[in-house]
Amino acid sequence: MTNFLSLADVTDIDALIQAGLTAKSNPFVDQHLGKNKTIGLLFFNSSLRTRLSTQKAAQNLGMNVITMNVGQDSWGLEMEEGVLMNADKAEHVREAAAVIGRYCDVIGIRAFAELKDREKDYQEQVMHQFAKYAKVPIVNLESATRHPLQSLADCITIEEAKKVKRPKVVLTWLPHFKPLPQAVANSFCEWMNARVQSGDVDFVVTHPEGYELAPEFVGNAQVIYNQDEAFKGADFIYGKNWSSYTDYGKVLTQDPSWAVTMDDLRLTNNGKFMHCLPVRRNLKVADEVLDSQQSLVIEQAANREWSAQAVLKEILLTL
Ligand code: CP
C-alpha cells in the first residue's frame, strides 16, 4: 500500500481487518518497523479520536510523530494552481507539501468538505494536491468524501461483535440542525458494499427522502425510507447525520423521529448501536441507547487505534 486515500488502495480487506485485530492483541510487536521514520499529521479541521488514535498507532510502531493544525499553527495553504495569491492564503501547497514531504516519511491529512460546491468537494483537491507534491505516502484522516480509517475500525468492530455469520447492518440518517459532510456515510457504504460482495454482511441504508447519497457510494445497497421497516431484524444499527447530496450541503429536515431510542432498538435483533463520534446526546441518539449494553461506540472509537496501526504497518513495509 502506497497511499491510503480510499478502499481502492486496499488489496485485501479481510487481511487488513485481521491485521487490526492482531495489532490489538499485541500492539508493540512491530516497533522496529517505524524506527527513524516520521509521520506528519496535518489537520485542517478539529479532531479528537483521529488525532490521538493515529498518533498512538504510529508510536506503537516506533514512529516519530509531528502534528500540525494547518492555518492555525502554519500559514494558510492555497490549493488552486496558477492563481494570483493576493488573498488570505500565504503559502502554496506546491511548496508546503514538497517541504513537509522532506521532513516526513508518511503524511496523514484531515480536510473536510466545505459543503459549498459539490463538484469541488468531490474532486478531493487537498488529498490529490498533497499526493502529487509531497511524494511520500498520504493517509486520509477524513477527507471531503471519505473517512476510510473510520470505516476500517467499523469493520473491525462488527467482526468482533457479530453473533451470526452474516449480520444485517443498517446505516441510518440521524437528525441534526447543522449541515454535516457525507464522508462517514459515503465511506461506510463503500466498505459495507464490499463486505456484502464477500458475503460477510447484509446492508441496508435508511434516510428521509432528499438525503440520497452519491450513486458511486450507495452502489447496490438497499435503500428503505421507513426507518422502522429498515431496523427489523438488524444486528447492527450505524447512526450518522449527513447533509443533502442532491440539494448539496442543505439541511432539509430535522425530524426528531429519526433519532435512535430504545423503542427503535427493540425492533432489531437485539442489535448493537454504532456511531463514529462525536455525537450530540438526545439530539441524534437517546442517552438510554448510548448508556446501554447495546452501545458499541466506545469500543468502536478504541478500534481506531488498531485500524490506523494496520494501515501504517502496511505502508511502512513499502518504505
Ligand atoms: N470519528 C472521528 O473521526 O472522530 P474525530 O473527529 O474526533 O477525529
mmCIF file of C-alpha atoms and ligand atoms in Angstrom:
data_model
loop_
_atom_site.group_PDB
_atom_site.id
_atom_site.type_symbol
_atom_site.label_atom_id
_atom_site.label_comp_id
_atom_site.label_asym_id
_atom_site.label_seq_id
_atom_site.Cartn_x
_atom_site.Cartn_y
_atom_site.Cartn_z
ATOM 1 C CA MET A 1 0.000 0.000 0.000
ATOM 2 C CA THR A 2 1.490 3.358 -1.023
ATOM 3 C CA ASN A 3 -1.389 5.722 -0.220
ATOM 4 C CA PHE A 4 -4.492 5.102 1.925
ATOM 5 C CA LEU A 5 -6.985 7.504 0.404
ATOM 6 C CA SER A 6 -9.917 5.129 -0.065
ATOM 7 C CA LEU A 7 -10.944 1.484 -0.227
ATOM 8 C CA ALA A 8 -9.426 1.385 -3.726
ATOM 9 C CA ASP A 9 -5.972 1.384 -2.059
ATOM 10 C CA VAL A 10 -6.765 -1.834 -0.152
ATOM 11 C CA THR A 11 -5.947 -5.138 -1.835
ATOM 12 C CA ASP A 12 -7.428 -7.436 0.853
ATOM 13 C CA ILE A 13 -9.996 -6.047 3.335
ATOM 14 C CA ASP A 14 -10.117 -9.290 5.328
ATOM 15 C CA ALA A 15 -6.345 -9.253 5.792
ATOM 16 C CA LEU A 16 -6.449 -5.604 6.898
ATOM 17 C CA ILE A 17 -9.218 -6.336 9.444
ATOM 18 C CA GLN A 18 -7.205 -9.273 10.764
ATOM 19 C CA ALA A 19 -4.075 -7.070 10.931
ATOM 20 C CA GLY A 20 -6.055 -4.635 13.091
ATOM 21 C CA LEU A 21 -7.141 -7.434 15.424
ATOM 22 C CA THR A 22 -3.565 -8.747 15.585
ATOM 23 C CA ALA A 23 -2.277 -5.260 16.482
ATOM 24 C CA LYS A 24 -4.924 -5.041 19.207
ATOM 25 C CA SER A 25 -3.752 -8.319 20.761
ATOM 26 C CA ASN A 26 -0.041 -7.433 20.522
ATOM 27 C CA PRO A 27 0.439 -3.678 19.963
ATOM 28 C CA PHE A 28 4.233 -3.397 20.202
ATOM 29 C CA VAL A 29 5.455 -6.389 18.203
ATOM 30 C CA ASP A 30 6.226 -4.212 15.129
ATOM 31 C CA GLN A 31 8.077 -1.391 16.969
ATOM 32 C CA HIS A 32 11.135 -1.905 14.745
ATOM 33 C CA LEU A 33 9.205 -1.069 11.543
ATOM 34 C CA GLY A 34 8.861 2.627 12.363
ATOM 35 C CA LYS A 35 12.328 3.217 13.811
ATOM 36 C CA ASN A 36 13.721 6.513 12.429
ATOM 37 C CA LYS A 37 10.545 7.097 10.401
ATOM 38 C CA THR A 38 8.404 10.209 10.871
ATOM 39 C CA ILE A 39 4.697 10.737 10.259
ATOM 40 C CA GLY A 40 3.279 14.260 9.917
ATOM 41 C CA LEU A 41 -0.382 14.612 10.913
ATOM 42 C CA LEU A 42 -1.947 17.682 9.272
ATOM 43 C CA PHE A 43 -5.343 18.865 10.493
ATOM 44 C CA PHE A 44 -7.339 21.416 8.508
ATOM 45 C CA ASN A 45 -10.277 20.598 10.885
ATOM 46 C CA SER A 46 -10.836 19.595 14.514
ATOM 47 C CA SER A 47 -10.383 16.044 15.781
ATOM 48 C CA LEU A 48 -10.252 14.057 18.995
ATOM 49 C CA ARG A 49 -10.207 10.363 18.016
ATOM 50 C CA THR A 50 -8.372 10.553 14.704
ATOM 51 C CA ARG A 51 -5.624 12.733 16.096
ATOM 52 C CA LEU A 52 -4.974 10.699 19.240
ATOM 53 C CA SER A 53 -5.503 7.212 17.807
ATOM 54 C CA THR A 54 -3.285 7.794 14.761
ATOM 55 C CA GLN A 55 -0.541 9.288 16.940
ATOM 56 C CA LYS A 56 -0.787 6.324 19.313
ATOM 57 C CA ALA A 57 -0.744 3.805 16.455
ATOM 58 C CA ALA A 58 2.337 5.445 14.929
ATOM 59 C CA GLN A 59 4.111 5.392 18.303
ATOM 60 C CA ASN A 60 3.172 1.717 18.790
ATOM 61 C CA LEU A 61 5.043 1.130 15.519
ATOM 62 C CA GLY A 62 8.076 3.080 16.756
ATOM 63 C CA MET A 63 7.489 6.166 14.565
ATOM 64 C CA ASN A 64 8.172 9.807 15.408
ATOM 65 C CA VAL A 65 5.042 11.954 15.181
ATOM 66 C CA ILE A 66 4.690 15.636 14.213
ATOM 67 C CA THR A 67 1.189 17.155 14.401
ATOM 68 C CA MET A 68 0.105 20.500 12.946
ATOM 69 C CA ASN A 69 -3.182 22.406 12.736
ATOM 70 C CA VAL A 70 -2.920 23.860 9.236
ATOM 71 C CA GLY A 71 -3.805 27.541 9.034
ATOM 72 C CA GLN A 72 -3.574 27.932 12.832
ATOM 73 C CA ASP A 73 -0.057 26.666 13.592
ATOM 74 C CA SER A 74 1.053 27.189 9.983
ATOM 75 C CA TRP A 75 0.352 29.548 7.075
ATOM 76 C CA GLY A 76 -2.943 29.130 5.283
ATOM 77 C CA LEU A 77 -2.425 26.983 2.159
ATOM 78 C CA GLU A 78 -3.538 27.843 -1.382
ATOM 79 C CA MET A 79 -4.676 24.726 -3.284
ATOM 80 C CA GLU A 80 -5.568 26.244 -6.690
ATOM 81 C CA GLU A 81 -2.998 26.239 -9.486
ATOM 82 C CA GLY A 82 -1.950 29.372 -11.358
ATOM 83 C CA VAL A 83 -3.720 31.882 -9.117
ATOM 84 C CA LEU A 84 -2.620 35.345 -8.082
ATOM 85 C CA MET A 85 -2.041 34.831 -4.355
ATOM 86 C CA ASN A 86 -3.251 38.226 -3.167
ATOM 87 C CA ALA A 87 -5.844 36.965 -0.634
ATOM 88 C CA ASP A 88 -5.561 35.308 2.807
ATOM 89 C CA LYS A 89 -3.511 32.196 1.843
ATOM 90 C CA ALA A 90 0.220 32.926 2.336
ATOM 91 C CA GLU A 91 1.743 29.655 1.050
ATOM 92 C CA HIS A 92 1.018 27.370 -1.919
ATOM 93 C CA VAL A 93 0.542 23.630 -1.466
ATOM 94 C CA ARG A 94 3.295 23.072 -4.073
ATOM 95 C CA GLU A 95 5.955 24.346 -1.669
ATOM 96 C CA ALA A 96 4.245 23.303 1.575
ATOM 97 C CA ALA A 97 3.655 19.675 0.527
ATOM 98 C CA ALA A 98 7.125 19.367 -1.004
ATOM 99 C CA VAL A 99 8.757 20.688 2.192
ATOM 100 C CA ILE A 100 6.661 18.532 4.541
ATOM 101 C CA GLY A 101 7.485 15.545 2.327
ATOM 102 C CA ARG A 102 11.181 16.201 3.021
ATOM 103 C CA TYR A 103 10.604 16.089 6.799
ATOM 104 C CA CYS A 104 8.124 13.194 6.893
ATOM 105 C CA ASP A 105 8.104 9.643 5.524
ATOM 106 C CA VAL A 106 4.284 9.480 5.684
ATOM 107 C CA ILE A 107 1.715 12.304 5.824
ATOM 108 C CA GLY A 108 -1.790 11.998 7.288
ATOM 109 C CA ILE A 109 -4.298 14.688 6.294
ATOM 110 C CA ARG A 110 -7.731 15.725 7.560
ATOM 111 C CA ALA A 111 -9.577 18.164 5.276
ATOM 112 C CA PHE A 112 -13.383 18.206 5.393
ATOM 113 C CA ALA A 113 -15.840 19.154 2.672
ATOM 114 C CA GLU A 114 -16.671 22.866 2.598
ATOM 115 C CA LEU A 115 -20.262 21.969 1.514
ATOM 116 C CA LYS A 116 -20.487 24.957 -0.854
ATOM 117 C CA ASP A 117 -19.516 23.443 -4.212
ATOM 118 C CA ARG A 118 -20.276 19.738 -4.700
ATOM 119 C CA GLU A 119 -18.034 19.275 -7.746
ATOM 120 C CA LYS A 120 -15.100 20.854 -5.943
ATOM 121 C CA ASP A 121 -15.584 18.832 -2.744
ATOM 122 C CA TYR A 122 -15.950 15.567 -4.654
ATOM 123 C CA GLN A 123 -12.703 16.249 -6.572
ATOM 124 C CA GLU A 124 -10.760 15.778 -3.288
ATOM 125 C CA GLN A 125 -8.362 18.573 -4.193
ATOM 126 C CA VAL A 126 -6.443 18.670 -0.882
ATOM 127 C CA MET A 127 -5.666 14.920 -0.879
ATOM 128 C CA HIS A 128 -4.665 14.922 -4.530
ATOM 129 C CA GLN A 129 -2.507 18.042 -4.310
ATOM 130 C CA PHE A 130 -0.593 16.596 -1.344
ATOM 131 C CA ALA A 131 -0.251 13.204 -3.064
ATOM 132 C CA LYS A 132 1.126 14.998 -6.140
ATOM 133 C CA TYR A 133 3.606 17.331 -4.464
ATOM 134 C CA ALA A 134 4.674 15.614 -1.215
ATOM 135 C CA LYS A 135 5.947 12.479 -2.982
ATOM 136 C CA VAL A 136 5.500 10.353 0.174
ATOM 137 C CA PRO A 137 2.540 8.107 1.139
ATOM 138 C CA ILE A 138 -0.631 10.001 2.109
ATOM 139 C CA VAL A 139 -3.136 8.692 4.683
ATOM 140 C CA ASN A 140 -6.708 10.007 4.615
ATOM 141 C CA LEU A 141 -7.660 11.150 8.132
ATOM 142 C CA GLU A 142 -11.135 12.163 6.762
ATOM 143 C CA SER A 143 -11.398 13.965 3.505
ATOM 144 C CA ALA A 144 -14.267 15.737 1.746
ATOM 145 C CA THR A 145 -15.902 12.473 0.659
ATOM 146 C CA ARG A 146 -14.430 9.636 2.731
ATOM 147 C CA HIS A 147 -13.228 8.519 6.181
ATOM 148 C CA PRO A 148 -11.585 5.155 5.463
ATOM 149 C CA LEU A 149 -9.730 4.758 8.798
ATOM 150 C CA GLN A 150 -13.140 5.080 10.475
ATOM 151 C CA SER A 151 -14.678 2.527 8.104
ATOM 152 C CA LEU A 152 -11.873 0.048 8.780
ATOM 153 C CA ALA A 153 -12.388 0.488 12.549
ATOM 154 C CA ASP A 154 -16.124 -0.076 11.956
ATOM 155 C CA CYS A 155 -15.391 -3.316 10.076
ATOM 156 C CA ILE A 156 -13.096 -4.474 12.910
ATOM 157 C CA THR A 157 -15.834 -3.663 15.458
ATOM 158 C CA ILE A 158 -18.513 -5.572 13.521
ATOM 159 C CA GLU A 159 -16.151 -8.527 13.100
ATOM 160 C CA GLU A 160 -15.521 -8.628 16.870
ATOM 161 C CA ALA A 161 -19.159 -8.161 17.961
ATOM 162 C CA LYS A 162 -21.121 -10.160 15.402
ATOM 163 C CA LYS A 163 -23.169 -13.122 16.713
ATOM 164 C CA VAL A 164 -24.133 -14.531 13.319
ATOM 165 C CA LYS A 165 -22.013 -15.321 10.266
ATOM 166 C CA ARG A 166 -23.698 -12.715 8.042
ATOM 167 C CA PRO A 167 -25.173 -9.947 10.236
ATOM 168 C CA LYS A 168 -27.691 -7.396 8.973
ATOM 169 C CA VAL A 169 -26.112 -3.911 9.164
ATOM 170 C CA VAL A 170 -28.299 -0.793 8.836
ATOM 171 C CA LEU A 171 -26.941 2.714 8.218
ATOM 172 C CA THR A 172 -29.488 5.250 9.447
ATOM 173 C CA TRP A 173 -29.549 9.020 8.953
ATOM 174 C CA LEU A 174 -29.961 10.945 12.235
ATOM 175 C CA PRO A 175 -31.369 14.470 12.726
ATOM 176 C CA HIS A 176 -29.085 17.481 13.224
ATOM 177 C CA PHE A 177 -29.517 21.248 12.881
ATOM 178 C CA LYS A 178 -26.093 21.789 11.246
ATOM 179 C CA PRO A 179 -25.101 20.696 7.737
ATOM 180 C CA LEU A 180 -22.523 17.915 8.109
ATOM 181 C CA PRO A 181 -20.439 16.250 5.362
ATOM 182 C CA GLN A 182 -21.385 12.922 3.769
ATOM 183 C CA ALA A 183 -17.862 11.486 4.231
ATOM 184 C CA VAL A 184 -18.517 8.980 7.046
ATOM 185 C CA ALA A 185 -21.740 7.709 5.472
ATOM 186 C CA ASN A 186 -20.148 7.508 1.999
ATOM 187 C CA SER A 187 -17.176 5.582 3.299
ATOM 188 C CA PHE A 188 -19.293 3.247 5.428
ATOM 189 C CA CYS A 189 -21.402 2.430 2.345
ATOM 190 C CA GLU A 190 -18.271 1.836 0.274
ATOM 191 C CA TRP A 191 -16.796 -0.610 2.796
ATOM 192 C CA MET A 192 -20.098 -2.335 3.627
ATOM 193 C CA ASN A 193 -20.876 -2.851 -0.060
ATOM 194 C CA ALA A 194 -17.511 -4.615 -0.361
ATOM 195 C CA ARG A 195 -18.397 -6.749 2.692
ATOM 196 C CA VAL A 196 -21.730 -7.624 1.027
ATOM 197 C CA GLN A 197 -19.808 -8.781 -2.054
ATOM 198 C CA SER A 198 -17.622 -11.065 0.080
ATOM 199 C CA GLY A 199 -20.710 -12.491 1.849
ATOM 200 C CA ASP A 200 -19.830 -11.014 5.241
ATOM 201 C CA VAL A 201 -22.857 -8.738 5.841
ATOM 202 C CA ASP A 202 -26.288 -7.753 4.541
ATOM 203 C CA PHE A 203 -26.544 -3.983 4.231
ATOM 204 C CA VAL A 204 -29.493 -1.566 4.272
ATOM 205 C CA VAL A 205 -29.474 2.256 4.205
ATOM 206 C CA THR A 206 -32.366 4.294 5.649
ATOM 207 C CA HIS A 207 -32.901 8.059 5.468
ATOM 208 C CA PRO A 208 -35.622 10.610 4.721
ATOM 209 C CA GLU A 209 -36.270 11.400 1.053
ATOM 210 C CA GLY A 210 -33.814 14.020 -0.208
ATOM 211 C CA TYR A 211 -30.855 12.518 1.666
ATOM 212 C CA GLU A 212 -29.833 10.050 -1.061
ATOM 213 C CA LEU A 213 -26.061 9.584 -1.079
ATOM 214 C CA ALA A 214 -23.950 9.805 -4.232
ATOM 215 C CA PRO A 215 -24.669 6.815 -6.506
ATOM 216 C CA GLU A 216 -20.991 5.786 -6.568
ATOM 217 C CA PHE A 217 -21.128 5.289 -2.784
ATOM 218 C CA VAL A 218 -24.603 3.857 -2.189
ATOM 219 C CA GLY A 219 -23.993 1.372 -5.028
ATOM 220 C CA ASN A 220 -26.411 -1.553 -4.923
ATOM 221 C CA ALA A 221 -27.275 -1.126 -1.228
ATOM 222 C CA GLN A 222 -30.994 -1.486 -0.435
ATOM 223 C CA VAL A 223 -32.453 1.930 0.472
ATOM 224 C CA ILE A 224 -35.584 1.968 2.668
ATOM 225 C CA TYR A 225 -37.233 5.301 3.504
ATOM 226 C CA ASN A 226 -39.093 3.885 6.539
ATOM 227 C CA GLN A 227 -36.677 3.632 9.483
ATOM 228 C CA ASP A 228 -38.841 1.166 11.483
ATOM 229 C CA GLU A 229 -39.042 -1.133 8.474
ATOM 230 C CA ALA A 230 -35.273 -0.943 7.930
ATOM 231 C CA PHE A 231 -34.494 -1.726 11.585
ATOM 232 C CA LYS A 232 -36.445 -5.019 11.650
ATOM 233 C CA GLY A 233 -34.089 -7.902 12.427
ATOM 234 C CA ALA A 234 -30.949 -5.707 12.322
ATOM 235 C CA ASP A 235 -27.821 -6.894 14.151
ATOM 236 C CA PHE A 236 -26.061 -3.508 13.906
ATOM 237 C CA ILE A 237 -27.527 -0.007 13.679
ATOM 238 C CA TYR A 238 -24.971 2.559 12.463
ATOM 239 C CA GLY A 239 -26.197 6.105 13.101
ATOM 240 C CA LYS A 240 -24.872 9.206 11.329
ATOM 241 C CA ASN A 241 -26.164 12.564 10.197
ATOM 242 C CA TRP A 242 -25.286 13.933 6.783
ATOM 243 C CA SER A 243 -26.475 16.939 4.797
ATOM 244 C CA SER A 244 -28.176 16.535 1.430
ATOM 245 C CA TYR A 245 -26.035 15.442 -1.532
ATOM 246 C CA THR A 246 -28.700 16.242 -4.119
ATOM 247 C CA ASP A 247 -29.553 19.698 -2.666
ATOM 248 C CA TYR A 248 -25.908 19.987 -1.777
ATOM 249 C CA GLY A 249 -24.991 20.855 1.797
ATOM 250 C CA LYS A 250 -28.571 21.684 2.835
ATOM 251 C CA VAL A 251 -30.476 20.584 5.963
ATOM 252 C CA LEU A 252 -33.853 19.503 4.525
ATOM 253 C CA THR A 253 -35.422 18.226 7.755
ATOM 254 C CA GLN A 254 -34.591 17.905 11.448
ATOM 255 C CA ASP A 255 -37.413 15.396 12.077
ATOM 256 C CA PRO A 256 -36.717 14.179 15.664
ATOM 257 C CA SER A 257 -38.463 10.850 14.997
ATOM 258 C CA TRP A 258 -35.263 9.780 13.157
ATOM 259 C CA ALA A 259 -33.219 9.960 16.411
ATOM 260 C CA VAL A 260 -32.470 6.466 17.781
ATOM 261 C CA THR A 261 -34.218 5.454 21.018
ATOM 262 C CA MET A 262 -34.557 2.159 22.901
ATOM 263 C CA ASP A 263 -38.003 1.735 21.292
ATOM 264 C CA ASP A 264 -36.234 1.751 17.930
ATOM 265 C CA LEU A 265 -33.604 -0.754 19.094
ATOM 266 C CA ARG A 266 -36.400 -3.080 20.268
ATOM 267 C CA LEU A 267 -37.326 -3.541 16.583
ATOM 268 C CA THR A 268 -33.895 -5.087 15.948
ATOM 269 C CA ASN A 269 -32.382 -8.494 16.645
ATOM 270 C CA ASN A 270 -31.008 -7.225 19.974
ATOM 271 C CA GLY A 271 -28.957 -5.011 17.647
ATOM 272 C CA LYS A 272 -25.831 -3.136 18.656
ATOM 273 C CA PHE A 273 -25.672 0.631 18.187
ATOM 274 C CA MET A 274 -22.660 2.209 16.438
ATOM 275 C CA HIS A 275 -21.658 5.839 15.826
ATOM 276 C CA CYS A 276 -18.269 7.259 14.820
ATOM 277 C CA LEU A 277 -18.464 10.059 17.474
ATOM 278 C CA PRO A 278 -18.651 12.857 18.353
ATOM 279 C CA VAL A 279 -22.392 12.513 18.972
ATOM 280 C CA ARG A 280 -24.881 15.068 20.305
ATOM 281 C CA ARG A 281 -26.808 13.226 23.008
ATOM 282 C CA ASN A 282 -30.603 13.259 22.796
ATOM 283 C CA LEU A 283 -30.500 15.194 19.514
ATOM 284 C CA LYS A 284 -29.310 12.254 17.421
ATOM 285 C CA VAL A 285 -29.313 9.372 19.915
ATOM 286 C CA ALA A 286 -31.043 8.973 23.290
ATOM 287 C CA ASP A 287 -28.953 8.729 26.475
ATOM 288 C CA GLU A 288 -30.608 5.372 27.173
ATOM 289 C CA VAL A 289 -29.120 3.949 23.936
ATOM 290 C CA LEU A 290 -25.607 5.357 24.378
ATOM 291 C CA ASP A 291 -25.503 4.204 28.007
ATOM 292 C CA SER A 292 -26.944 0.744 27.292
ATOM 293 C CA GLN A 293 -25.192 -2.585 26.882
ATOM 294 C CA GLN A 294 -26.188 -2.388 23.211
ATOM 295 C CA SER A 295 -23.932 0.599 22.513
ATOM 296 C CA LEU A 296 -20.564 -0.135 20.865
ATOM 297 C CA VAL A 297 -19.454 3.481 20.457
ATOM 298 C CA ILE A 298 -16.540 3.375 22.918
ATOM 299 C CA GLU A 299 -15.168 0.068 21.612
ATOM 300 C CA GLN A 300 -15.607 1.402 18.074
ATOM 301 C CA ALA A 301 -13.570 4.524 18.912
ATOM 302 C CA ALA A 302 -10.951 2.375 20.667
ATOM 303 C CA ASN A 303 -10.626 0.341 17.470
ATOM 304 C CA ARG A 304 -9.495 3.472 15.626
ATOM 305 C CA GLU A 305 -6.038 2.839 17.096
ATOM 306 C CA TRP A 306 -5.915 -0.630 15.539
ATOM 307 C CA SER A 307 -7.248 0.423 12.158
ATOM 308 C CA ALA A 308 -4.579 3.146 11.975
ATOM 309 C CA GLN A 309 -1.903 0.687 13.096
ATOM 310 C CA ALA A 310 -2.893 -1.885 10.449
ATOM 311 C CA VAL A 311 -2.719 0.752 7.696
ATOM 312 C CA LEU A 312 0.540 2.355 8.872
ATOM 313 C CA LYS A 313 2.183 -1.049 9.163
ATOM 314 C CA GLU A 314 1.303 -1.854 5.529
ATOM 315 C CA ILE A 315 2.709 1.492 4.414
ATOM 316 C CA LEU A 316 5.904 1.096 6.470
ATOM 317 C CA LEU A 317 6.506 -2.287 4.827
ATOM 318 C CA THR A 318 6.723 -0.497 1.449
ATOM 319 C CA LEU A 319 9.220 2.203 2.518
HETATM 320 N N1 CP B 1 -14.714 9.709 14.427
HETATM 321 C C1 CP B 1 -13.785 10.674 14.298
HETATM 322 O O1 CP B 1 -13.159 10.813 13.245
HETATM 323 O O2 CP B 1 -13.595 11.421 15.416
HETATM 324 P P1 CP B 1 -12.770 12.793 15.451
HETATM 325 O O3 CP B 1 -13.496 13.749 14.505
HETATM 326 O O4 CP B 1 -12.813 13.245 16.875
HETATM 327 O O5 CP B 1 -11.391 12.532 14.956
#
